[in-house]
Short mmCIF file of N, CA and C in Angstrom, two decimals:
data_model
loop_
_atom_site.label_atom_id
_atom_site.label_comp_id
_atom_site.label_asym_id
_atom_site.label_seq_id
_atom_site.Cartn_x
_atom_site.Cartn_y
_atom_site.Cartn_z
N MET A 876 -3.71 -2.19 -0.18
CA MET A 876 -2.47 -1.96 0.52
C MET A 876 -1.37 -2.84 -0.07
N ALA A 877 -1.74 -4.02 -0.57
CA ALA A 877 -0.72 -4.92 -1.14
C ALA A 877 -0.01 -4.26 -2.31
N ALA A 878 -0.76 -3.59 -3.18
CA ALA A 878 -0.15 -2.93 -4.34
C ALA A 878 0.77 -1.81 -3.90
N LEU A 879 0.36 -1.04 -2.90
CA LEU A 879 1.18 0.04 -2.38
C LEU A 879 2.49 -0.49 -1.79
N LEU A 880 2.38 -1.51 -0.96
CA LEU A 880 3.58 -2.09 -0.35
C LEU A 880 4.52 -2.68 -1.39
N ALA A 881 3.94 -3.25 -2.45
CA ALA A 881 4.78 -3.81 -3.52
C ALA A 881 5.55 -2.73 -4.26
N ARG A 882 5.04 -1.51 -4.31
CA ARG A 882 5.76 -0.42 -4.95
C ARG A 882 6.81 0.18 -4.01
N ILE A 883 6.53 0.18 -2.72
CA ILE A 883 7.50 0.70 -1.75
C ILE A 883 8.67 -0.26 -1.61
N TRP A 884 8.37 -1.57 -1.60
CA TRP A 884 9.40 -2.60 -1.45
C TRP A 884 9.21 -3.61 -2.58
N PRO A 885 9.63 -3.25 -3.80
CA PRO A 885 9.39 -4.14 -4.95
C PRO A 885 10.30 -5.36 -4.95
N SER A 886 9.83 -6.37 -5.63
CA SER A 886 10.62 -7.58 -5.86
C SER A 886 11.65 -7.28 -6.93
N GLY A 887 12.77 -7.93 -6.85
CA GLY A 887 13.79 -7.78 -7.87
C GLY A 887 14.28 -9.15 -8.29
N GLU A 888 15.17 -9.17 -9.22
CA GLU A 888 15.71 -10.44 -9.68
C GLU A 888 16.47 -11.11 -8.53
N GLY A 889 15.89 -12.18 -8.02
CA GLY A 889 16.49 -12.91 -6.92
C GLY A 889 16.37 -12.22 -5.57
N VAL A 890 15.63 -11.11 -5.51
CA VAL A 890 15.47 -10.36 -4.26
C VAL A 890 13.99 -10.30 -3.92
N PRO A 891 13.60 -10.86 -2.78
CA PRO A 891 12.19 -10.83 -2.42
C PRO A 891 11.73 -9.44 -2.03
N GLY A 892 10.50 -9.14 -2.37
CA GLY A 892 9.91 -7.86 -2.03
C GLY A 892 8.82 -8.03 -0.99
N ALA A 893 7.97 -7.04 -0.89
CA ALA A 893 6.91 -7.04 0.11
C ALA A 893 5.99 -8.25 -0.02
N ARG A 894 5.63 -8.61 -1.23
CA ARG A 894 4.73 -9.74 -1.41
C ARG A 894 5.34 -11.05 -0.93
N GLU A 895 6.58 -11.29 -1.29
CA GLU A 895 7.23 -12.55 -0.95
C GLU A 895 7.57 -12.65 0.54
N THR A 896 7.80 -11.55 1.17
CA THR A 896 8.21 -11.58 2.57
C THR A 896 7.05 -11.41 3.56
N GLY A 897 5.84 -11.25 3.05
CA GLY A 897 4.67 -11.17 3.92
C GLY A 897 4.50 -9.85 4.65
N VAL A 898 4.95 -8.77 4.05
CA VAL A 898 4.85 -7.46 4.71
C VAL A 898 3.39 -7.08 4.96
N LEU A 899 2.50 -7.39 4.03
CA LEU A 899 1.09 -7.05 4.22
C LEU A 899 0.54 -7.75 5.47
N ARG A 900 0.83 -9.01 5.63
CA ARG A 900 0.38 -9.75 6.80
C ARG A 900 0.95 -9.11 8.08
N TYR A 901 2.20 -8.70 8.03
CA TYR A 901 2.83 -8.06 9.18
C TYR A 901 2.13 -6.74 9.52
N VAL A 902 1.92 -5.89 8.52
CA VAL A 902 1.27 -4.60 8.75
C VAL A 902 -0.14 -4.82 9.29
N ASP A 903 -0.89 -5.72 8.68
CA ASP A 903 -2.24 -6.02 9.18
C ASP A 903 -2.20 -6.45 10.63
N GLY A 904 -1.27 -7.30 10.99
CA GLY A 904 -1.14 -7.75 12.37
C GLY A 904 -0.79 -6.62 13.32
N GLN A 905 0.11 -5.76 12.90
CA GLN A 905 0.51 -4.64 13.75
C GLN A 905 -0.65 -3.67 14.00
N LEU A 906 -1.50 -3.50 13.00
CA LEU A 906 -2.64 -2.58 13.15
C LEU A 906 -3.66 -3.11 14.15
N LEU A 907 -3.57 -4.38 14.51
CA LEU A 907 -4.47 -4.96 15.51
C LEU A 907 -3.92 -4.82 16.94
N GLU A 908 -2.65 -4.45 17.04
CA GLU A 908 -2.02 -4.30 18.35
C GLU A 908 -2.56 -3.06 19.08
N PRO A 909 -2.68 -3.13 20.40
CA PRO A 909 -3.23 -2.00 21.17
C PRO A 909 -2.50 -0.68 20.96
N HIS A 910 -1.17 -0.71 20.84
CA HIS A 910 -0.43 0.56 20.70
C HIS A 910 -0.63 1.21 19.34
N PHE A 911 -1.25 0.51 18.39
CA PHE A 911 -1.57 1.11 17.09
C PHE A 911 -3.07 1.32 16.93
N ARG A 912 -3.79 1.26 18.03
CA ARG A 912 -5.24 1.44 17.99
C ARG A 912 -5.56 2.78 17.30
N GLY A 913 -6.46 2.75 16.38
CA GLY A 913 -6.83 3.96 15.66
C GLY A 913 -6.06 4.18 14.38
N MET A 914 -4.94 3.51 14.22
CA MET A 914 -4.14 3.68 13.00
C MET A 914 -4.80 2.99 11.80
N GLY A 915 -5.59 1.96 12.06
CA GLY A 915 -6.26 1.26 10.96
C GLY A 915 -7.12 2.20 10.15
N ARG A 916 -7.84 3.05 10.85
CA ARG A 916 -8.69 4.02 10.14
C ARG A 916 -7.83 4.98 9.32
N LEU A 917 -6.74 5.43 9.86
CA LEU A 917 -5.83 6.32 9.14
C LEU A 917 -5.32 5.64 7.87
N PHE A 918 -4.94 4.37 7.98
CA PHE A 918 -4.48 3.62 6.81
C PHE A 918 -5.59 3.49 5.78
N ARG A 919 -6.80 3.09 6.24
CA ARG A 919 -7.92 2.92 5.30
C ARG A 919 -8.26 4.23 4.60
N ASP A 920 -8.28 5.33 5.35
CA ASP A 920 -8.57 6.63 4.75
C ASP A 920 -7.51 7.02 3.73
N GLY A 921 -6.25 6.80 4.06
CA GLY A 921 -5.16 7.12 3.13
C GLY A 921 -5.21 6.27 1.88
N LEU A 922 -5.49 4.99 2.05
CA LEU A 922 -5.59 4.10 0.89
C LEU A 922 -6.78 4.48 0.01
N ALA A 923 -7.89 4.89 0.63
CA ALA A 923 -9.06 5.32 -0.13
C ALA A 923 -8.75 6.59 -0.93
N ARG A 924 -8.00 7.49 -0.32
CA ARG A 924 -7.61 8.73 -1.04
C ARG A 924 -6.68 8.41 -2.21
N LEU A 925 -5.74 7.52 -1.98
CA LEU A 925 -4.83 7.12 -3.06
C LEU A 925 -5.61 6.48 -4.19
N ASP A 926 -6.55 5.61 -3.86
CA ASP A 926 -7.37 4.95 -4.86
C ASP A 926 -8.22 5.98 -5.61
N GLY A 927 -8.79 6.93 -4.89
CA GLY A 927 -9.59 7.98 -5.53
C GLY A 927 -8.75 8.83 -6.47
N TRP A 928 -7.55 9.12 -6.08
CA TRP A 928 -6.64 9.91 -6.90
C TRP A 928 -6.29 9.13 -8.17
N ALA A 929 -6.02 7.84 -8.02
CA ALA A 929 -5.71 7.00 -9.18
C ALA A 929 -6.89 6.97 -10.15
N ARG A 930 -8.09 6.83 -9.61
CA ARG A 930 -9.28 6.80 -10.47
C ARG A 930 -9.49 8.13 -11.17
N ALA A 931 -9.26 9.23 -10.46
CA ALA A 931 -9.44 10.56 -11.05
C ALA A 931 -8.41 10.82 -12.14
N GLU A 932 -7.17 10.42 -11.90
CA GLU A 932 -6.08 10.69 -12.85
C GLU A 932 -6.02 9.70 -14.00
N HIS A 933 -6.35 8.42 -13.71
CA HIS A 933 -6.12 7.37 -14.71
C HIS A 933 -7.33 6.48 -14.98
N GLY A 934 -8.44 6.73 -14.31
CA GLY A 934 -9.66 5.97 -14.55
C GLY A 934 -9.64 4.54 -14.06
N ALA A 935 -8.76 4.22 -13.13
CA ALA A 935 -8.68 2.86 -12.60
C ALA A 935 -8.18 2.91 -11.16
N ALA A 936 -8.47 1.87 -10.41
CA ALA A 936 -7.99 1.76 -9.05
C ALA A 936 -6.46 1.67 -9.04
N PHE A 937 -5.85 2.09 -7.95
CA PHE A 937 -4.40 2.07 -7.84
C PHE A 937 -3.83 0.69 -8.16
N ALA A 938 -4.43 -0.35 -7.60
CA ALA A 938 -3.93 -1.71 -7.80
C ALA A 938 -4.01 -2.17 -9.25
N GLU A 939 -4.88 -1.54 -10.04
CA GLU A 939 -5.05 -1.92 -11.45
C GLU A 939 -4.09 -1.20 -12.39
N LEU A 940 -3.40 -0.19 -11.89
CA LEU A 940 -2.49 0.58 -12.73
C LEU A 940 -1.18 -0.16 -12.97
N ALA A 941 -0.54 0.17 -14.06
CA ALA A 941 0.79 -0.36 -14.34
C ALA A 941 1.76 0.16 -13.28
N PRO A 942 2.79 -0.59 -12.96
CA PRO A 942 3.74 -0.17 -11.93
C PRO A 942 4.30 1.25 -12.14
N ALA A 943 4.58 1.63 -13.36
CA ALA A 943 5.12 2.98 -13.61
C ALA A 943 4.13 4.05 -13.22
N ARG A 944 2.85 3.83 -13.48
CA ARG A 944 1.83 4.81 -13.09
C ARG A 944 1.65 4.82 -11.58
N GLN A 945 1.73 3.67 -10.95
CA GLN A 945 1.65 3.63 -9.50
C GLN A 945 2.80 4.43 -8.90
N ASP A 946 4.00 4.23 -9.42
CA ASP A 946 5.16 4.96 -8.92
C ASP A 946 5.00 6.45 -9.12
N ALA A 947 4.47 6.87 -10.25
CA ALA A 947 4.28 8.30 -10.53
C ALA A 947 3.30 8.91 -9.52
N LEU A 948 2.23 8.21 -9.20
CA LEU A 948 1.28 8.72 -8.20
C LEU A 948 1.94 8.82 -6.82
N LEU A 949 2.74 7.85 -6.48
CA LEU A 949 3.39 7.87 -5.16
C LEU A 949 4.45 8.95 -5.05
N GLU A 950 5.08 9.28 -6.16
CA GLU A 950 6.09 10.33 -6.13
C GLU A 950 5.44 11.67 -5.89
#
C-alpha cells in the first residue's frame, strides 16, 4: 500500500508526499475504526489484484516497479 499511496500522492521538490506525511499510518489506523469494518479486506484484495497485475505484465511486484510503470498500471 505504501508504494500505491506514494504514486497517488508523490513527493516533490520541497513538497512532502504520502511517505513523508504518514498517510499509510493514517489509512491503517482508519481501517481499524468500527465504521470502516470490513474495508480492510477490500483493500487487501485490491492490493493483491494490483500486485498480481504488475507481476503478470512486468514480472515484478508493484512496489518493485519503476515509478513510471507503476503510474502506467494505475492509469
